[in-house]
mmCIF file of C-alpha atoms and ligand atoms in Angstrom:
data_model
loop_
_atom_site.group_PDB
_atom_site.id
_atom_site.type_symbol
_atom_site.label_atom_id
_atom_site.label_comp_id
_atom_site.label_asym_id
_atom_site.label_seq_id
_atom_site.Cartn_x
_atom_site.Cartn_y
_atom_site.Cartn_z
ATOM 1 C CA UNK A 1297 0.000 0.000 0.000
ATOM 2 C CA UNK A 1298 1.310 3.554 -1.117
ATOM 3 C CA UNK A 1299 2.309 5.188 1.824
ATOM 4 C CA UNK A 1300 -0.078 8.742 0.780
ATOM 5 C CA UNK A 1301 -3.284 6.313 1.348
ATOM 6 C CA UNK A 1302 -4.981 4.157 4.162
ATOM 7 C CA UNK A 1303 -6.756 1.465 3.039
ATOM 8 C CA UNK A 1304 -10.684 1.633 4.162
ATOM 9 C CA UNK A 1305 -10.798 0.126 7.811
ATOM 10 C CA UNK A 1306 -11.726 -4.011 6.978
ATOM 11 C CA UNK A 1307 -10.751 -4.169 3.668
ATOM 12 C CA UNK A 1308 -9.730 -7.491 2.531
ATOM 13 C CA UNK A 1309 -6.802 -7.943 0.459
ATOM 14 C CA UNK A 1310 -6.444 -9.817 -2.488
ATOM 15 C CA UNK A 1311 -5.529 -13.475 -2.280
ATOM 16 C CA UNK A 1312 -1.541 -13.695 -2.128
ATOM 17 C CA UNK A 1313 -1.168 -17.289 -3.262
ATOM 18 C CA UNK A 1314 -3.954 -18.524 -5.315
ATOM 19 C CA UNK A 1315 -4.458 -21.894 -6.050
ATOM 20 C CA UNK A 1316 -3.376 -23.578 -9.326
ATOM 21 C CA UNK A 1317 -7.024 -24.638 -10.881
ATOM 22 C CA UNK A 1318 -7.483 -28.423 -11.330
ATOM 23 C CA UNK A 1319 -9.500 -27.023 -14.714
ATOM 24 C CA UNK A 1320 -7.618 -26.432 -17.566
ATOM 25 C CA UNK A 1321 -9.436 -22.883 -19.176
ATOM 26 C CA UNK A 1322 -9.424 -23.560 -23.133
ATOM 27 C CA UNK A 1323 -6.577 -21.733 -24.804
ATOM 28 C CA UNK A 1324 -7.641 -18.006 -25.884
ATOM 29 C CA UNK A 1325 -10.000 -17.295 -22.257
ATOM 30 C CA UNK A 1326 -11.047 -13.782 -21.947
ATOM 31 C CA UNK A 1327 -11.017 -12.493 -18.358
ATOM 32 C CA UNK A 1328 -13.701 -9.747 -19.278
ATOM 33 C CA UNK A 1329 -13.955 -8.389 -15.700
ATOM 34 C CA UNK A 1330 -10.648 -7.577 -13.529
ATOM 35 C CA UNK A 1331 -9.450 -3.892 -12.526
ATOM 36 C CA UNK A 1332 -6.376 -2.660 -11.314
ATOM 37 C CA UNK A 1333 -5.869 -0.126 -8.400
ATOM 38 C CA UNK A 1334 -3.242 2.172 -7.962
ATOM 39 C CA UNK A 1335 -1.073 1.632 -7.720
ATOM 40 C CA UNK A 1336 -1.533 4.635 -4.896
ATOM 41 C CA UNK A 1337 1.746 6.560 -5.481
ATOM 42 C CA UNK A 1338 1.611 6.368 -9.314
ATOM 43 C CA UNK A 1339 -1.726 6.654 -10.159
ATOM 44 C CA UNK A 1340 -3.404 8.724 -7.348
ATOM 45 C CA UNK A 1341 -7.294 7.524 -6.099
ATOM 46 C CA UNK A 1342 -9.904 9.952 -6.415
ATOM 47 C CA UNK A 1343 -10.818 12.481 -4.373
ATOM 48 C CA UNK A 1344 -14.401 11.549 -4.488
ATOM 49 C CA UNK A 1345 -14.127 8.027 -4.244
ATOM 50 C CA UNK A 1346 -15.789 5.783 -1.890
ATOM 51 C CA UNK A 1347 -13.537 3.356 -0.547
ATOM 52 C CA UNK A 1348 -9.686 3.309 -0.303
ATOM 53 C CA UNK A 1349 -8.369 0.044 -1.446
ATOM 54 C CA UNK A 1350 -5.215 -2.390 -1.671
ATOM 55 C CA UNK A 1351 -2.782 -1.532 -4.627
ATOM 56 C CA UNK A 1352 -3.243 -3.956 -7.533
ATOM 57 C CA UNK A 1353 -0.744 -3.350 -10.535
ATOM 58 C CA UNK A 1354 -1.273 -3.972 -13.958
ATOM 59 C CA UNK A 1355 2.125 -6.556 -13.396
ATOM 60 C CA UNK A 1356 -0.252 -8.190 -10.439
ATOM 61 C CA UNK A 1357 -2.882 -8.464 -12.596
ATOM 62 C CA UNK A 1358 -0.946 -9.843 -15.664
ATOM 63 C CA UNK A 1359 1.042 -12.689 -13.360
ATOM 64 C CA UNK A 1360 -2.615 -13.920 -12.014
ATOM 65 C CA UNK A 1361 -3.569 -14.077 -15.738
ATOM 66 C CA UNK A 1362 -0.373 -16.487 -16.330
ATOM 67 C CA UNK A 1363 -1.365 -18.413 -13.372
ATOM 68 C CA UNK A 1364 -4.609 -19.352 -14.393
ATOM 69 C CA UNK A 1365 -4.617 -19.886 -17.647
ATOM 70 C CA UNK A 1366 -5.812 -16.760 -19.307
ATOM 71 C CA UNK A 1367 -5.272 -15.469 -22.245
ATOM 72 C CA UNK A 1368 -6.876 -11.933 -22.240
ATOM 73 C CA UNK A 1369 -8.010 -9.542 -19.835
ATOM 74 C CA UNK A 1370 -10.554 -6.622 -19.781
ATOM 75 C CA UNK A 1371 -9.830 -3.908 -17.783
ATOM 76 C CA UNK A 1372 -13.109 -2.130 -16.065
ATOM 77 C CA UNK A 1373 -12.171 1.348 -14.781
ATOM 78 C CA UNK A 1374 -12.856 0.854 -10.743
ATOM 79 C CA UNK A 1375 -14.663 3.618 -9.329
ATOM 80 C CA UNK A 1376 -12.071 3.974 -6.838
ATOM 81 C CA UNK A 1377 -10.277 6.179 -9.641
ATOM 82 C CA UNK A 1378 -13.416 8.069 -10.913
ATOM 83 C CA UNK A 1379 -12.660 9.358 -14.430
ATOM 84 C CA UNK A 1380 -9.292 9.273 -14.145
ATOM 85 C CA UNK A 1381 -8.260 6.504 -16.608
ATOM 86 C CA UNK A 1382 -4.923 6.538 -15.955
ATOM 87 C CA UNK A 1383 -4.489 3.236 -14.300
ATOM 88 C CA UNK A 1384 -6.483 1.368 -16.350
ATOM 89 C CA UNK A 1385 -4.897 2.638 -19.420
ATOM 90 C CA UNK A 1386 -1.477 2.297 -18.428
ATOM 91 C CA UNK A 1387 -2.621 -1.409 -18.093
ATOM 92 C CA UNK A 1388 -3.965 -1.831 -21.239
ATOM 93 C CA UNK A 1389 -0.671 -0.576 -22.761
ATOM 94 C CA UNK A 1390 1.400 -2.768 -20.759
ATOM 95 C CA UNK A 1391 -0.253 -5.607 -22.294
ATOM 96 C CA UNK A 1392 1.210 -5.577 -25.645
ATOM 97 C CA UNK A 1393 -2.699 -5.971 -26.900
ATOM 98 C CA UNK A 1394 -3.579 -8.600 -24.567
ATOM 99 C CA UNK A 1395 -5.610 -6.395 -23.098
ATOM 100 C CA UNK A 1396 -9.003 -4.022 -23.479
ATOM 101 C CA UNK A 1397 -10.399 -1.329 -21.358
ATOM 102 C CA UNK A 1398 -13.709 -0.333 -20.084
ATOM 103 C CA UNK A 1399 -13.482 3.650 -18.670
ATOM 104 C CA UNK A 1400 -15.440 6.208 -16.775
ATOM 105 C CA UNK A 1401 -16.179 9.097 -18.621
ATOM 106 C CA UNK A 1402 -18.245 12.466 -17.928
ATOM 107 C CA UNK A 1403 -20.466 13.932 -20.904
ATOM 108 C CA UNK A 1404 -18.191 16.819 -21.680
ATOM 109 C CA UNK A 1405 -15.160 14.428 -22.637
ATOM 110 C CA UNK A 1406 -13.893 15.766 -26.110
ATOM 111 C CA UNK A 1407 -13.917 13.507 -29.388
ATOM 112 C CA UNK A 1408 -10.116 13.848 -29.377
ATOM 113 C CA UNK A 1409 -10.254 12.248 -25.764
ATOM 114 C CA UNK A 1410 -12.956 9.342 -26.731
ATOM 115 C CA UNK A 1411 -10.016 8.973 -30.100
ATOM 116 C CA UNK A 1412 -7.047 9.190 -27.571
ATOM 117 C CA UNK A 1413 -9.115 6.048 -25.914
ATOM 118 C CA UNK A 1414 -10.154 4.102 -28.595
ATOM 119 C CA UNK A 1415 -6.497 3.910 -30.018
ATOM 120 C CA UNK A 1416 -5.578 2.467 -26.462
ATOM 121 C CA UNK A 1417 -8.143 -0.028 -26.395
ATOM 122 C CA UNK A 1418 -11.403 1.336 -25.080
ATOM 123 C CA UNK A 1419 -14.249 -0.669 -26.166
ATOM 124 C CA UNK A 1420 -17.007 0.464 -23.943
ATOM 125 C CA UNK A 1421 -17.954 2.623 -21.072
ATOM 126 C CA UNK A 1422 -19.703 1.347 -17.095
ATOM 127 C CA UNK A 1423 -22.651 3.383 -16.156
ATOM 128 C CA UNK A 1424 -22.822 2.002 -12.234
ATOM 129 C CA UNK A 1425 -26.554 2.136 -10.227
ATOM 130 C CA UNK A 1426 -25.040 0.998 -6.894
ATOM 131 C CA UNK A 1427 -25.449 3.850 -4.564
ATOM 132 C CA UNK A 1428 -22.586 2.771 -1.968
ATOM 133 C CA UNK A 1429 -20.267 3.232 -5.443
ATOM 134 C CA UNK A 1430 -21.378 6.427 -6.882
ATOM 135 C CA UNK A 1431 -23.284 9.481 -5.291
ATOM 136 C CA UNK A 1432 -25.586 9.605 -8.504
ATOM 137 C CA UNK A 1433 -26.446 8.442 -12.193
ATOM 138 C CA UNK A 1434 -28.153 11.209 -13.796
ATOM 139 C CA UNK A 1435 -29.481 9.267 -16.775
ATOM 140 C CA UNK A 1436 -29.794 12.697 -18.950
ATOM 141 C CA UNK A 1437 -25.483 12.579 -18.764
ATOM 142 C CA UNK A 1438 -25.625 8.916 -18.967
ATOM 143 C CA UNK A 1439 -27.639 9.248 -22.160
ATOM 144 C CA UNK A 1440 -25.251 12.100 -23.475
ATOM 145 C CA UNK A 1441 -22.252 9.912 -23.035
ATOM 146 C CA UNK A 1442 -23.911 6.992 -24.981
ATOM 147 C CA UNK A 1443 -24.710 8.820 -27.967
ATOM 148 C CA UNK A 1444 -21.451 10.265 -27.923
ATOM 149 C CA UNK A 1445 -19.525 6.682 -27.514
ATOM 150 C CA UNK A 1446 -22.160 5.132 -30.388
ATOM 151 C CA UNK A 1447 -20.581 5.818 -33.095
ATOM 152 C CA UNK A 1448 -17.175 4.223 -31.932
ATOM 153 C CA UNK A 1449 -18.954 0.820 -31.887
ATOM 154 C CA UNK A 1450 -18.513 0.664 -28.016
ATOM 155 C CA UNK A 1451 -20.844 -0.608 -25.480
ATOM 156 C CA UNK A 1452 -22.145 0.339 -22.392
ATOM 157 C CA UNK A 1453 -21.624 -1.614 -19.610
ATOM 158 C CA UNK A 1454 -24.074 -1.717 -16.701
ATOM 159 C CA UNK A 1455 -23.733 -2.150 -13.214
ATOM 160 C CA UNK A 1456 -26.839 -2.291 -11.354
ATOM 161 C CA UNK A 1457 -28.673 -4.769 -8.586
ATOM 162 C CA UNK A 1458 -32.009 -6.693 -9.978
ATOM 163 C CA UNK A 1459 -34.458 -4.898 -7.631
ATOM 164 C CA UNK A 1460 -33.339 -2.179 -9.733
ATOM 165 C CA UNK A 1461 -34.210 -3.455 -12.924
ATOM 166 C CA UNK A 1462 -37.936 -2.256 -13.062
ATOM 167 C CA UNK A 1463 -37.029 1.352 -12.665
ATOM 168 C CA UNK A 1464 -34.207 1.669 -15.026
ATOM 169 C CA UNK A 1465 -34.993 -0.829 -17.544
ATOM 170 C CA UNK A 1466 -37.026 1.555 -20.125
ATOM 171 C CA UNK A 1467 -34.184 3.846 -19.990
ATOM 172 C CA UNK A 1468 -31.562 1.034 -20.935
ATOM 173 C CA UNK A 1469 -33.632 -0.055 -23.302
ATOM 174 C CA UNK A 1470 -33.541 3.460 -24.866
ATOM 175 C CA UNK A 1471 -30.098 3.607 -24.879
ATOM 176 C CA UNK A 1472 -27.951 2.976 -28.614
ATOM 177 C CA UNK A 1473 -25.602 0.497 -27.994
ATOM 178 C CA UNK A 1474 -24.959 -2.719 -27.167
ATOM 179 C CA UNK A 1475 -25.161 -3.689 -23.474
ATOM 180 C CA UNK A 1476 -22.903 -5.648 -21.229
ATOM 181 C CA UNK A 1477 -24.258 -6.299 -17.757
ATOM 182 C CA UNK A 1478 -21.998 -7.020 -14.716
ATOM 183 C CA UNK A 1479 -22.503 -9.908 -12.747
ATOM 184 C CA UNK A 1480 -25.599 -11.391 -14.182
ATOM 185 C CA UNK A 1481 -27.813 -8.347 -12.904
ATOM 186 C CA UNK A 1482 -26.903 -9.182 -9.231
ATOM 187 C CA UNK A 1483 -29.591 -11.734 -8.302
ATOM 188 C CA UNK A 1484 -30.905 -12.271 -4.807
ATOM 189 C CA UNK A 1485 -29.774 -15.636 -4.797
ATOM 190 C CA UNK A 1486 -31.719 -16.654 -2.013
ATOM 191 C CA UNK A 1487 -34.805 -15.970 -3.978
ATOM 192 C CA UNK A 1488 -35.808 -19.337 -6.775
ATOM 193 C CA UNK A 1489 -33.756 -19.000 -9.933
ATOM 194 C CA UNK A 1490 -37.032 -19.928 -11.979
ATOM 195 C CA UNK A 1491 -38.671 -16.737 -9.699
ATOM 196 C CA UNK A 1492 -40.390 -13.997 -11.121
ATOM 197 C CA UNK A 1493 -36.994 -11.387 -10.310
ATOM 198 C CA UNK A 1494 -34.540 -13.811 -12.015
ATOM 199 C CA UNK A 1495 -37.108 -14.387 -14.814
ATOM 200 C CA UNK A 1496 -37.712 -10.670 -15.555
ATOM 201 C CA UNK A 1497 -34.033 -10.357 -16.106
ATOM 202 C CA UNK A 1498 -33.947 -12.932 -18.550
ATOM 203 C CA UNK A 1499 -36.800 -11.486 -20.498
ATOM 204 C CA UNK A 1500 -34.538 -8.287 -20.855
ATOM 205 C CA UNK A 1501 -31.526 -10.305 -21.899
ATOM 206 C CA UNK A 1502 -33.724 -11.736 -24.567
ATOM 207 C CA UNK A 1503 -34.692 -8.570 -26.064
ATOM 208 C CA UNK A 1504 -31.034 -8.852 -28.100
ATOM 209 C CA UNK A 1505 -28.126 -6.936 -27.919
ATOM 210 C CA UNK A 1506 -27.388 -7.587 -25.026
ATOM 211 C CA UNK A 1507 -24.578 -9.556 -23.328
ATOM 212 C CA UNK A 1508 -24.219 -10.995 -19.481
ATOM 213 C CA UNK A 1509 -21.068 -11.613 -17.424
ATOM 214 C CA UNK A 1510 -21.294 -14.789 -15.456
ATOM 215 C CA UNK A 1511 -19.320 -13.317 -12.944
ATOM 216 C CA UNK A 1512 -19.103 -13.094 -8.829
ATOM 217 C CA UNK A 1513 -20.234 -15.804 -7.297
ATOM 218 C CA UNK A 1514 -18.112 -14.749 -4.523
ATOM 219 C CA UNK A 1515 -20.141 -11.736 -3.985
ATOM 220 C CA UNK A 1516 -23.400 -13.238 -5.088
ATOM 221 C CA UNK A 1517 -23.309 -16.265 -2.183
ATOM 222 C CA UNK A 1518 -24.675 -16.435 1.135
ATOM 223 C CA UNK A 1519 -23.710 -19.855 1.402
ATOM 224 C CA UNK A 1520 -19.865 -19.312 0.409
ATOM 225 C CA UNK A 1521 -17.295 -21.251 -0.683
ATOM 226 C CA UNK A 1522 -17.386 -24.389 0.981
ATOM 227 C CA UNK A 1523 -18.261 -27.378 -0.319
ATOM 228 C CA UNK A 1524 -20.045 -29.580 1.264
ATOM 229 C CA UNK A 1525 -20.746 -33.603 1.380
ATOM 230 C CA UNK A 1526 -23.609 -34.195 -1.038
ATOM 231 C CA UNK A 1527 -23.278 -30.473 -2.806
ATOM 232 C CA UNK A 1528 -19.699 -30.668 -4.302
ATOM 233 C CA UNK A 1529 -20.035 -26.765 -5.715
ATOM 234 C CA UNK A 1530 -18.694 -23.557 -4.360
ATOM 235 C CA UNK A 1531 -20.967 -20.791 -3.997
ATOM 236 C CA UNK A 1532 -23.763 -23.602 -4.255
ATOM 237 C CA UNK A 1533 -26.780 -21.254 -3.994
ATOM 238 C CA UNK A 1534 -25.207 -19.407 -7.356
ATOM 239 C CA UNK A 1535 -24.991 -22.476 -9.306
ATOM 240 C CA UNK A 1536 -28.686 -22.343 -10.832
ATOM 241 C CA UNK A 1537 -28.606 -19.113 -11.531
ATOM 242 C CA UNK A 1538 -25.494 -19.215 -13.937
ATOM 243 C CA UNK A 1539 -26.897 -22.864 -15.295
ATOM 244 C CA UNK A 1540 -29.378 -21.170 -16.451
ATOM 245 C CA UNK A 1541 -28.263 -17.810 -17.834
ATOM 246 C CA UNK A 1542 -25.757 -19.948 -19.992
ATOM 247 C CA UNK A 1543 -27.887 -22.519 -20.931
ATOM 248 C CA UNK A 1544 -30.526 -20.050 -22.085
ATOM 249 C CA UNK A 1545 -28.392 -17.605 -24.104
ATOM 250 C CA UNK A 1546 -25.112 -19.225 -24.313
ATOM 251 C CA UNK A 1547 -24.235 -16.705 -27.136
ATOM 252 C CA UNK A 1548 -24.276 -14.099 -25.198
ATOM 253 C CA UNK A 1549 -22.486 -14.904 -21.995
ATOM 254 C CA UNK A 1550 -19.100 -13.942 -20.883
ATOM 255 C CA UNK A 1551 -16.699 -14.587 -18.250
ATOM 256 C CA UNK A 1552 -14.537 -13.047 -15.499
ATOM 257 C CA UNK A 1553 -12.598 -12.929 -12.299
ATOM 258 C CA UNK A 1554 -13.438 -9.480 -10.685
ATOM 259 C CA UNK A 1555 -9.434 -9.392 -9.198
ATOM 260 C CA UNK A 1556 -9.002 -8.127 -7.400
ATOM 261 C CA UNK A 1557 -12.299 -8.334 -5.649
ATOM 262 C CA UNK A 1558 -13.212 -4.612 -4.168
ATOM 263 C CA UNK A 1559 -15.035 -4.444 -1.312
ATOM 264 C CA UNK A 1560 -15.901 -7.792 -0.558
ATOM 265 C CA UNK A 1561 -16.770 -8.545 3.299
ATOM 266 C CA UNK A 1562 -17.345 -11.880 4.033
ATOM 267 C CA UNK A 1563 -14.329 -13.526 2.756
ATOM 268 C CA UNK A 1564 -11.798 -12.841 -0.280
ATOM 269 C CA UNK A 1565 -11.737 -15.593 -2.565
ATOM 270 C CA UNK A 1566 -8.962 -18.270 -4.245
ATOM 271 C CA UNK A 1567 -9.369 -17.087 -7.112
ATOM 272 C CA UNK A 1568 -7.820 -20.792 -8.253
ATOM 273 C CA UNK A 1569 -11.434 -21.763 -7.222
ATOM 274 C CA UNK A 1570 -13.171 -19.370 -9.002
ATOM 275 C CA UNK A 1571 -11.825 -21.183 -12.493
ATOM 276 C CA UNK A 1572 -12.774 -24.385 -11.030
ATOM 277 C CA UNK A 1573 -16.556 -23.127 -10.526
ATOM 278 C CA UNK A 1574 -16.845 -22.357 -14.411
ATOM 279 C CA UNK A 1575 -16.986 -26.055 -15.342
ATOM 280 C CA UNK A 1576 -19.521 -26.591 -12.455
ATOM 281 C CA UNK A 1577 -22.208 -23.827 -14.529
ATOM 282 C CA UNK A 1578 -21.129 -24.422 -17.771
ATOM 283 C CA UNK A 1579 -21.223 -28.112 -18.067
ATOM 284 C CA UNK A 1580 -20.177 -28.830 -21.404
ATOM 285 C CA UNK A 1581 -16.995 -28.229 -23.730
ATOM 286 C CA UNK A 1582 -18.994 -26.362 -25.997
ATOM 287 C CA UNK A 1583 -20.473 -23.775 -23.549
ATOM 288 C CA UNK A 1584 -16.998 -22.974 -22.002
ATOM 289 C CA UNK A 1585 -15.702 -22.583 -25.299
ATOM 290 C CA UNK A 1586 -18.347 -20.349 -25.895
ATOM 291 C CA UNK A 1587 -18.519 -18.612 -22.270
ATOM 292 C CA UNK A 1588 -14.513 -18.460 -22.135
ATOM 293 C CA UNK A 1589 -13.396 -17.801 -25.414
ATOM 294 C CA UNK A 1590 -15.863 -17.414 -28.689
ATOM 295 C CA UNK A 1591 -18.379 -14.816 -27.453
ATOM 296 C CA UNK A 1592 -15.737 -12.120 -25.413
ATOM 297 C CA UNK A 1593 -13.763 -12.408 -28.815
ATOM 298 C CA UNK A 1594 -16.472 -11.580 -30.838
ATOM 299 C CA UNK A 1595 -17.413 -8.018 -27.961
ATOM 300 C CA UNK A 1596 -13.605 -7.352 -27.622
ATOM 301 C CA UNK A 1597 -11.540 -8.724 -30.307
ATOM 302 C CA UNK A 1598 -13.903 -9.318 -33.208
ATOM 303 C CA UNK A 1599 -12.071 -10.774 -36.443
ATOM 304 C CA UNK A 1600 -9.852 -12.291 -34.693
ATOM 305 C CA UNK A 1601 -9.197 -15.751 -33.855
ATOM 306 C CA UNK A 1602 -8.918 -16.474 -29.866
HETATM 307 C C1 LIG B 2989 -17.061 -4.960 -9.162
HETATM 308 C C2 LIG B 2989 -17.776 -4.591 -7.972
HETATM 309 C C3 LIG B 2989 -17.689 -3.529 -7.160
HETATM 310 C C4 LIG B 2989 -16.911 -2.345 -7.332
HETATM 311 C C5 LIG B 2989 -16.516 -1.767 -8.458
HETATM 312 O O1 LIG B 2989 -15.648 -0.039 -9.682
HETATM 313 C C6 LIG B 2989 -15.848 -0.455 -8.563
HETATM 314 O O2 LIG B 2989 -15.573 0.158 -7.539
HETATM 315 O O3 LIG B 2989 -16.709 -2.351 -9.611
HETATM 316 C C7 LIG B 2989 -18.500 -3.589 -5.943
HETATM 317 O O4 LIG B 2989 -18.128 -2.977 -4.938
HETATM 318 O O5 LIG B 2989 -19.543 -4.294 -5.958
HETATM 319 O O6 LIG B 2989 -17.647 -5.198 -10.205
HETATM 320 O O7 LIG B 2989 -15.846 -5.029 -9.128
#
């Protein structure tokens, strides 16, 4: 940790010594959810941000990538920097194209900036909903910046919890790009995956267009990551809810880590384990190829062969 910040009082590090995965990911895996932070020294957090967390470098980042198994990473600007891009940029370039970027941006940004971007591997901006992230989402700016990002063939990505969904859902539906939604719409997943909140999310995947991470178990649980005898899964109470989401629309799912993990409380996961979960919702070779590999391609790399 930079000596000019203090982490926020609990915060869990990231997991030090993660465990090789007993799943071998297919060769070409996108990793289309990971930040970095910091770190604090270089790349200074924001003033306005909400939590203060522990340094992850774009070198961190890139040795967990060799670790497990990945191929590719995208880089989702953390609120923790606000619309500073710097971090996540830097990252990107580091990675010698290995790499994409997701950024924060406010409506004024110039076209020279959104160019400046796009060369560096910007694909896509993250409107976040969750109030303990952001202070507000003015949708009138959030609209501005997605015309303005349209005609670069980005996306927006969304970050918002399902109880949410019925008040904002017109207005993504509005908006005139493709969406990308973080962590499959953040279920209650103590509530039946073939429930009526689960269900309405699916109808607004189906409308097209629209792509889902299969991401964060670790922050969807309540049960954790134990297994137990009888229920050999991780994050157990997750498991139907990805099943589904991929067997329903396996074209349009994608995949991801979240390293390193902000501001998780009840425990910071292996992230060894978290690879070893994918073959436990995505239960045959040709979903993971498509979850892993073919589909976060097609959103980040398109043309090109993963
Ligand atoms: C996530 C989740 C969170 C935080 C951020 O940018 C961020 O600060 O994304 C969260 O706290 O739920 O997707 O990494």
């Amino acid at each position: 940790m930079s000596a000019a910040f203090t982490k926020t009082p609990g915060w869990l590090d990231w997991y030090r010594n993660p465990s090789r995965p007993a799943f071998r990911l297919p060769a070409g895996t996108v990793d289309t959810h990971c930040h970095v932070f910091g770190p604090g020294d270089t790349f200074p957090y924001a003033p306005e941000r909400k939590y203060t967390p522990c340094d992850a470098s774009a070198a961190q980042l890139f040795a967990l990538r060799d670790h497990l198994g990945v191929s590719r990473n995208v880089i989702v600007q953390a609120t923790c920097h606000g619309a500073d891009n710097s971090a996540m940029l830097d990252a990107v370039q580091a990675s010698g194209g290995r790499a994409r970027g997701i950024a924060t941006v406010r409506p004024d940004i110039s076209d020279a900036e959104l160019r400046r971007l796009d060369a560096a591997g910007v694909r896509g901006v993250r409107f976040n909903f969750l109030k303990r992230l952001v202070d507000t989402a003015p949708t009138e700016d959030l609209a501005t910046i997605a015309a303005r990002i349209a005609p670069l063939g980005w996306h927006v990505v969304l970050y918002f919890e399902a109880a949410d969904l019925g008040d904002l859902e017109d207005f993504f539906t509005a908006l005139p790009t493709p969406l990308v939604i973080d962590h499959m719409g953040r279920p209650d997943v103590g509530l039946p995956a073939d429930g009526p909140e689960f269900g309405r999310f699916l109808r607004f995947v189906e409308r097209g267009d629209v792509w889902v991470k299969v991401t964060c178990p670790e922050r969807l649980t309540a049960t954790g990551p134990a297994a137990l005898d009888g229920e050999p899964h991780p994050y157990r109470d997750v498991v139907p809810f990805a099943r589904r989401m991929i067997e329903e629309f396996p074209d349009a799912v994608i995949w991801g880590t979240d390293w390193p993990h902000p501001n998780l409380k009840s425990h910071m996961p292996d992230d060894g384990l978290l690879v070893d979960f994918v073959p436990q919702v995505a239960v045959t070779a040709e979903q993971r190829q498509k979850l892993l590999v073919d589909n976060p391609m097609r959103l980040y790399w398109p043309g090109e062969a993963g």
